[in-house]
Amino acid sequence: MKKAIFYHAGCPVCVEAESMVAQALDRQQYDLEIIHFAQHPNRVAEAEAAGVKSVPALLLDNQVFHINFGASMADVKGAS
Amino acid sequence: MKKAIFYHAGCPVCVEAESMVAQALDRQQYDLEIIHFAQHPNRVAEAEAAGVKSVPALLLDNQVFHINFGASMADVKGAS
């Protein structure tokens, strides 16, 4: 099972992207974890280390994909 | 079967996103079509009408998701 992590910050753009990822991702292949930074501020450093520059972002097997544009990581850190 | 269309313009960012979409999308649910604008310039108007602002973009059931950022539609039109 490969690992998928969806990072978001609760913004409307994020929520729309979350529902897309949750629906469209092949769950036979990927174990999906959803991280809302407001609830898990301790996961910010890990996300940045993985290359996350903005949210929403989807990490598939350690490769980052930024989906649309909700908020920069600077804003995420400023808000927490 | 729901319809998924991935629009791209052949840039490195696009190719990376294409491989992600092709791999991770649940094909039990979505019939995936991949459109390279250089090969199908006649599909640009349809993409713009669907809300595509930049490529690569993924249209899922008529909802647009922009993945990372490769090229604006203005560049795509300028290049063709």
PDB file of C-alpha atoms in Angstrom:
ATOM      1  CA  MET A   1       0.000   0.000   0.000  1.00  0.00           C
ATOM      2  CA  LYS A   2       1.387   3.385  -0.985  1.00  0.00           C
ATOM      3  CA  LYS A   3       0.980   6.414   1.248  1.00  0.00           C
ATOM      4  CA  ALA A   4      -0.997   9.534   0.285  1.00  0.00           C
ATOM      5  CA  ILE A   5      -1.188  12.580   2.553  1.00  0.00           C
ATOM      6  CA  PHE A   6      -3.482  15.516   1.815  1.00  0.00           C
ATOM      7  CA  TYR A   7      -2.438  18.695   3.666  1.00  0.00           C
ATOM      8  CA  HIS A   8      -4.865  21.564   4.008  1.00  0.00           C
ATOM      9  CA  ALA A   9      -5.790  24.534   6.134  1.00  0.00           C
ATOM     10  CA  GLY A  10      -9.569  24.512   6.026  1.00  0.00           C
ATOM     11  CA  CYS A  11      -9.997  27.189   3.367  1.00  0.00           C
ATOM     12  CA  PRO A  12     -12.807  26.807   0.771  1.00  0.00           C
ATOM     13  CA  VAL A  13     -10.298  25.916  -1.972  1.00  0.00           C
ATOM     14  CA  CYS A  14      -8.887  23.225   0.321  1.00  0.00           C
ATOM     15  CA  VAL A  15     -12.249  21.703   1.120  1.00  0.00           C
ATOM     16  CA  GLU A  16     -13.161  21.424  -2.565  1.00  0.00           C
ATOM     17  CA  ALA A  17      -9.827  19.785  -3.336  1.00  0.00           C
ATOM     18  CA  GLU A  18     -10.183  17.468  -0.358  1.00  0.00           C
ATOM     19  CA  SER A  19     -13.474  16.152  -1.623  1.00  0.00           C
ATOM     20  CA  MET A  20     -11.923  15.583  -5.082  1.00  0.00           C
ATOM     21  CA  VAL A  21      -8.949  13.693  -3.645  1.00  0.00           C
ATOM     22  CA  ALA A  22     -11.071  11.653  -1.264  1.00  0.00           C
ATOM     23  CA  GLN A  23     -13.392  10.666  -4.127  1.00  0.00           C
ATOM     24  CA  ALA A  24     -11.051  10.177  -7.040  1.00  0.00           C
ATOM     25  CA  LEU A  25      -7.944   8.629  -5.474  1.00  0.00           C
ATOM     26  CA  ASP A  26      -7.553   4.917  -6.059  1.00  0.00           C
ATOM     27  CA  ARG A  27      -7.870   3.533  -2.538  1.00  0.00           C
ATOM     28  CA  GLN A  28      -6.828   0.092  -3.698  1.00  0.00           C
ATOM     29  CA  GLN A  29      -3.361   1.571  -4.111  1.00  0.00           C
ATOM     30  CA  TYR A  30      -3.189   4.437  -1.649  1.00  0.00           C
ATOM     31  CA  ASP A  31      -3.753   4.720   2.063  1.00  0.00           C
ATOM     32  CA  LEU A  32      -5.012   8.318   2.454  1.00  0.00           C
ATOM     33  CA  GLU A  33      -4.327  10.504   5.481  1.00  0.00           C
ATOM     34  CA  ILE A  34      -5.880  13.985   5.681  1.00  0.00           C
ATOM     35  CA  ILE A  35      -4.076  16.599   7.761  1.00  0.00           C
ATOM     36  CA  HIS A  36      -5.764  19.878   8.686  1.00  0.00           C
ATOM     37  CA  PHE A  37      -2.973  22.150   9.932  1.00  0.00           C
ATOM     38  CA  ALA A  38      -5.207  24.007  12.357  1.00  0.00           C
ATOM     39  CA  GLN A  39      -5.812  20.693  14.122  1.00  0.00           C
ATOM     40  CA  HIS A  40      -2.272  19.352  13.670  1.00  0.00           C
ATOM     41  CA  PRO A  41       0.146  22.311  13.754  1.00  0.00           C
ATOM     42  CA  ASN A  42       2.943  19.904  14.659  1.00  0.00           C
ATOM     43  CA  ARG A  43       2.763  18.433  11.134  1.00  0.00           C
ATOM     44  CA  VAL A  44       3.774  21.729   9.432  1.00  0.00           C
ATOM     45  CA  ALA A  45       7.527  21.061   9.657  1.00  0.00           C
ATOM     46  CA  GLU A  46       7.166  17.587   8.139  1.00  0.00           C
ATOM     47  CA  ALA A  47       5.079  19.009   5.266  1.00  0.00           C
ATOM     48  CA  GLU A  48       7.630  21.718   4.530  1.00  0.00           C
ATOM     49  CA  ALA A  49      10.443  19.177   4.623  1.00  0.00           C
ATOM     50  CA  ALA A  50       8.517  17.142   2.023  1.00  0.00           C
ATOM     51  CA  GLY A  51       8.380  20.214  -0.257  1.00  0.00           C
ATOM     52  CA  VAL A  52       4.901  21.565   0.453  1.00  0.00           C
ATOM     53  CA  LYS A  53       4.871  25.262  -0.530  1.00  0.00           C
ATOM     54  CA  SER A  54       1.134  25.973  -0.373  1.00  0.00           C
ATOM     55  CA  VAL A  55      -2.077  24.235   0.561  1.00  0.00           C
ATOM     56  CA  PRO A  56      -3.982  22.288  -0.489  1.00  0.00           C
ATOM     57  CA  ALA A  57      -1.218  19.844  -1.364  1.00  0.00           C
ATOM     58  CA  LEU A  58      -1.215  16.142  -2.021  1.00  0.00           C
ATOM     59  CA  LEU A  59       1.818  14.029  -1.230  1.00  0.00           C
ATOM     60  CA  LEU A  60       1.846  10.773  -3.190  1.00  0.00           C
ATOM     61  CA  ASP A  61       4.704   8.442  -2.340  1.00  0.00           C
ATOM     62  CA  ASN A  62       6.695  11.482  -1.158  1.00  0.00           C
ATOM     63  CA  GLN A  63       6.098  13.478  -4.349  1.00  0.00           C
ATOM     64  CA  VAL A  64       4.292  16.808  -3.817  1.00  0.00           C
ATOM     65  CA  PHE A  65       1.429  18.047  -5.984  1.00  0.00           C
ATOM     66  CA  HIS A  66      -0.010  21.487  -5.267  1.00  0.00           C
ATOM     67  CA  ILE A  67      -3.681  21.627  -6.183  1.00  0.00           C
ATOM     68  CA  ASN A  68      -5.147  25.013  -7.055  1.00  0.00           C
ATOM     69  CA  PHE A  69      -3.953  27.599  -4.564  1.00  0.00           C
ATOM     70  CA  GLY A  70      -5.447  28.146  -1.157  1.00  0.00           C
ATOM     71  CA  ALA A  71      -2.776  29.562   1.113  1.00  0.00           C
ATOM     72  CA  SER A  72       0.999  29.780   1.257  1.00  0.00           C
ATOM     73  CA  MET A  73       2.841  27.932   4.001  1.00  0.00           C
ATOM     74  CA  ALA A  74       3.907  31.346   5.363  1.00  0.00           C
ATOM     75  CA  ASP A  75       0.228  32.148   5.933  1.00  0.00           C
ATOM     76  CA  VAL A  76      -0.368  28.745   7.497  1.00  0.00           C
ATOM     77  CA  LYS A  77       2.448  29.334   9.961  1.00  0.00           C
ATOM     78  CA  GLY A  78       1.324  32.893  10.658  1.00  0.00           C
ATOM     79  CA  ALA A  79      -2.214  31.731  11.389  1.00  0.00           C
ATOM     80  CA  SER A  80      -1.311  29.001  13.869  1.00  0.00           C
TER      81      SER A  80
ATOM     82  CA  MET B   1     -18.637   6.003 -15.497  1.00  0.00           C
ATOM     83  CA  LYS B   2     -17.618   9.588 -14.724  1.00  0.00           C
ATOM     84  CA  LYS B   3     -15.468  11.571 -17.110  1.00  0.00           C
ATOM     85  CA  ALA B   4     -11.967  12.841 -16.281  1.00  0.00           C
ATOM     86  CA  ILE B   5      -9.972  14.984 -18.707  1.00  0.00           C
ATOM     87  CA  PHE B   6      -6.346  15.914 -18.091  1.00  0.00           C
ATOM     88  CA  TYR B   7      -5.227  18.937 -20.136  1.00  0.00           C
ATOM     89  CA  HIS B   8      -1.559  19.678 -20.567  1.00  0.00           C
ATOM     90  CA  ALA B   9       0.973  21.335 -22.821  1.00  0.00           C
ATOM     91  CA  GLY B  10       3.931  18.995 -22.649  1.00  0.00           C
ATOM     92  CA  CYS B  11       5.964  20.969 -20.113  1.00  0.00           C
ATOM     93  CA  PRO B  12       7.977  19.058 -17.467  1.00  0.00           C
ATOM     94  CA  VAL B  13       5.504  20.054 -14.720  1.00  0.00           C
ATOM     95  CA  CYS B  14       2.692  18.706 -16.897  1.00  0.00           C
ATOM     96  CA  VAL B  15       4.383  15.392 -17.550  1.00  0.00           C
ATOM     97  CA  GLU B  16       4.979  14.802 -13.844  1.00  0.00           C
ATOM     98  CA  ALA B  17       1.364  15.614 -13.040  1.00  0.00           C
ATOM     99  CA  GLU B  18       0.164  13.418 -15.893  1.00  0.00           C
ATOM    100  CA  SER B  19       1.954  10.414 -14.487  1.00  0.00           C
ATOM    101  CA  MET B  20       0.437  11.124 -11.052  1.00  0.00           C
ATOM    102  CA  VAL B  21      -3.088  11.404 -12.431  1.00  0.00           C
ATOM    103  CA  ALA B  22      -2.722   8.353 -14.652  1.00  0.00           C
ATOM    104  CA  GLN B  23      -1.465   6.305 -11.696  1.00  0.00           C
ATOM    105  CA  ALA B  24      -3.546   7.515  -8.808  1.00  0.00           C
ATOM    106  CA  LEU B  25      -6.960   8.157 -10.345  1.00  0.00           C
ATOM    107  CA  ASP B  26      -9.549   5.511  -9.556  1.00  0.00           C
ATOM    108  CA  ARG B  27     -10.225   4.033 -13.009  1.00  0.00           C
ATOM    109  CA  GLN B  28     -13.147   2.057 -11.667  1.00  0.00           C
ATOM    110  CA  GLN B  29     -14.951   5.381 -11.405  1.00  0.00           C
ATOM    111  CA  TYR B  30     -13.371   7.605 -14.031  1.00  0.00           C
ATOM    112  CA  ASP B  31     -12.807   7.267 -17.740  1.00  0.00           C
ATOM    113  CA  LEU B  32      -9.600   9.287 -18.305  1.00  0.00           C
ATOM    114  CA  GLU B  33      -8.835  11.257 -21.452  1.00  0.00           C
ATOM    115  CA  ILE B  34      -5.465  13.005 -21.817  1.00  0.00           C
ATOM    116  CA  ILE B  35      -5.305  16.068 -24.069  1.00  0.00           C
ATOM    117  CA  HIS B  36      -1.962  17.537 -25.146  1.00  0.00           C
ATOM    118  CA  PHE B  37      -2.775  20.985 -26.552  1.00  0.00           C
ATOM    119  CA  ALA B  38       0.090  20.913 -29.038  1.00  0.00           C
ATOM    120  CA  GLN B  39      -1.517  17.852 -30.605  1.00  0.00           C
ATOM    121  CA  HIS B  40      -5.117  19.012 -30.157  1.00  0.00           C
ATOM    122  CA  PRO B  41      -5.188  22.823 -30.443  1.00  0.00           C
ATOM    123  CA  ASN B  42      -8.892  22.608 -31.270  1.00  0.00           C
ATOM    124  CA  ARG B  43      -9.596  21.550 -27.680  1.00  0.00           C
ATOM    125  CA  VAL B  44      -8.330  24.851 -26.169  1.00  0.00           C
ATOM    126  CA  ALA B  45     -11.689  26.646 -26.425  1.00  0.00           C
ATOM    127  CA  GLU B  46     -13.531  23.784 -24.718  1.00  0.00           C
ATOM    128  CA  ALA B  47     -10.966  23.752 -21.900  1.00  0.00           C
ATOM    129  CA  GLU B  48     -11.275  27.505 -21.370  1.00  0.00           C
ATOM    130  CA  ALA B  49     -15.051  27.247 -21.360  1.00  0.00           C
ATOM    131  CA  ALA B  50     -14.759  24.605 -18.614  1.00  0.00           C
ATOM    132  CA  GLY B  51     -12.712  27.056 -16.504  1.00  0.00           C
ATOM    133  CA  VAL B  52      -9.158  25.917 -17.228  1.00  0.00           C
ATOM    134  CA  LYS B  53      -6.827  28.849 -16.440  1.00  0.00           C
ATOM    135  CA  SER B  54      -3.462  27.088 -16.546  1.00  0.00           C
ATOM    136  CA  VAL B  55      -2.037  23.676 -17.322  1.00  0.00           C
ATOM    137  CA  PRO B  56      -1.720  21.025 -16.134  1.00  0.00           C
ATOM    138  CA  ALA B  57      -5.386  20.876 -15.186  1.00  0.00           C
ATOM    139  CA  LEU B  58      -7.671  18.018 -14.332  1.00  0.00           C
ATOM    140  CA  LEU B  59     -11.362  18.192 -15.060  1.00  0.00           C
ATOM    141  CA  LEU B  60     -13.369  15.765 -12.948  1.00  0.00           C
ATOM    142  CA  ASP B  61     -17.056  15.654 -13.722  1.00  0.00           C
ATOM    143  CA  ASN B  62     -16.786  19.220 -15.098  1.00  0.00           C
ATOM    144  CA  GLN B  63     -15.015  20.596 -12.004  1.00  0.00           C
ATOM    145  CA  VAL B  64     -11.547  22.033 -12.679  1.00  0.00           C
ATOM    146  CA  PHE B  65      -8.490  21.373 -10.527  1.00  0.00           C
ATOM    147  CA  HIS B  66      -5.256  23.124 -11.399  1.00  0.00           C
ATOM    148  CA  ILE B  67      -2.262  21.020 -10.419  1.00  0.00           C
ATOM    149  CA  ASN B  68       1.007  22.820  -9.703  1.00  0.00           C
ATOM    150  CA  PHE B  69       1.614  25.450 -12.337  1.00  0.00           C
ATOM    151  CA  GLY B  70       3.076  24.780 -15.743  1.00  0.00           C
ATOM    152  CA  ALA B  71       1.803  27.404 -18.161  1.00  0.00           C
ATOM    153  CA  SER B  72      -1.025  29.904 -18.392  1.00  0.00           C
ATOM    154  CA  MET B  73      -3.673  29.469 -21.062  1.00  0.00           C
ATOM    155  CA  ALA B  74      -2.417  32.713 -22.618  1.00  0.00           C
ATOM    156  CA  ASP B  75       0.955  31.025 -23.166  1.00  0.00           C
ATOM    157  CA  VAL B  76      -0.720  27.916 -24.541  1.00  0.00           C
ATOM    158  CA  LYS B  77      -2.623  29.993 -27.069  1.00  0.00           C
ATOM    159  CA  GLY B  78       0.464  32.048 -27.927  1.00  0.00           C
ATOM    160  CA  ALA B  79       2.498  28.899 -28.561  1.00  0.00           C
ATOM    161  CA  SER B  80       0.048  27.200 -30.884  1.00  0.00           C
TER     162      SER B  80
END
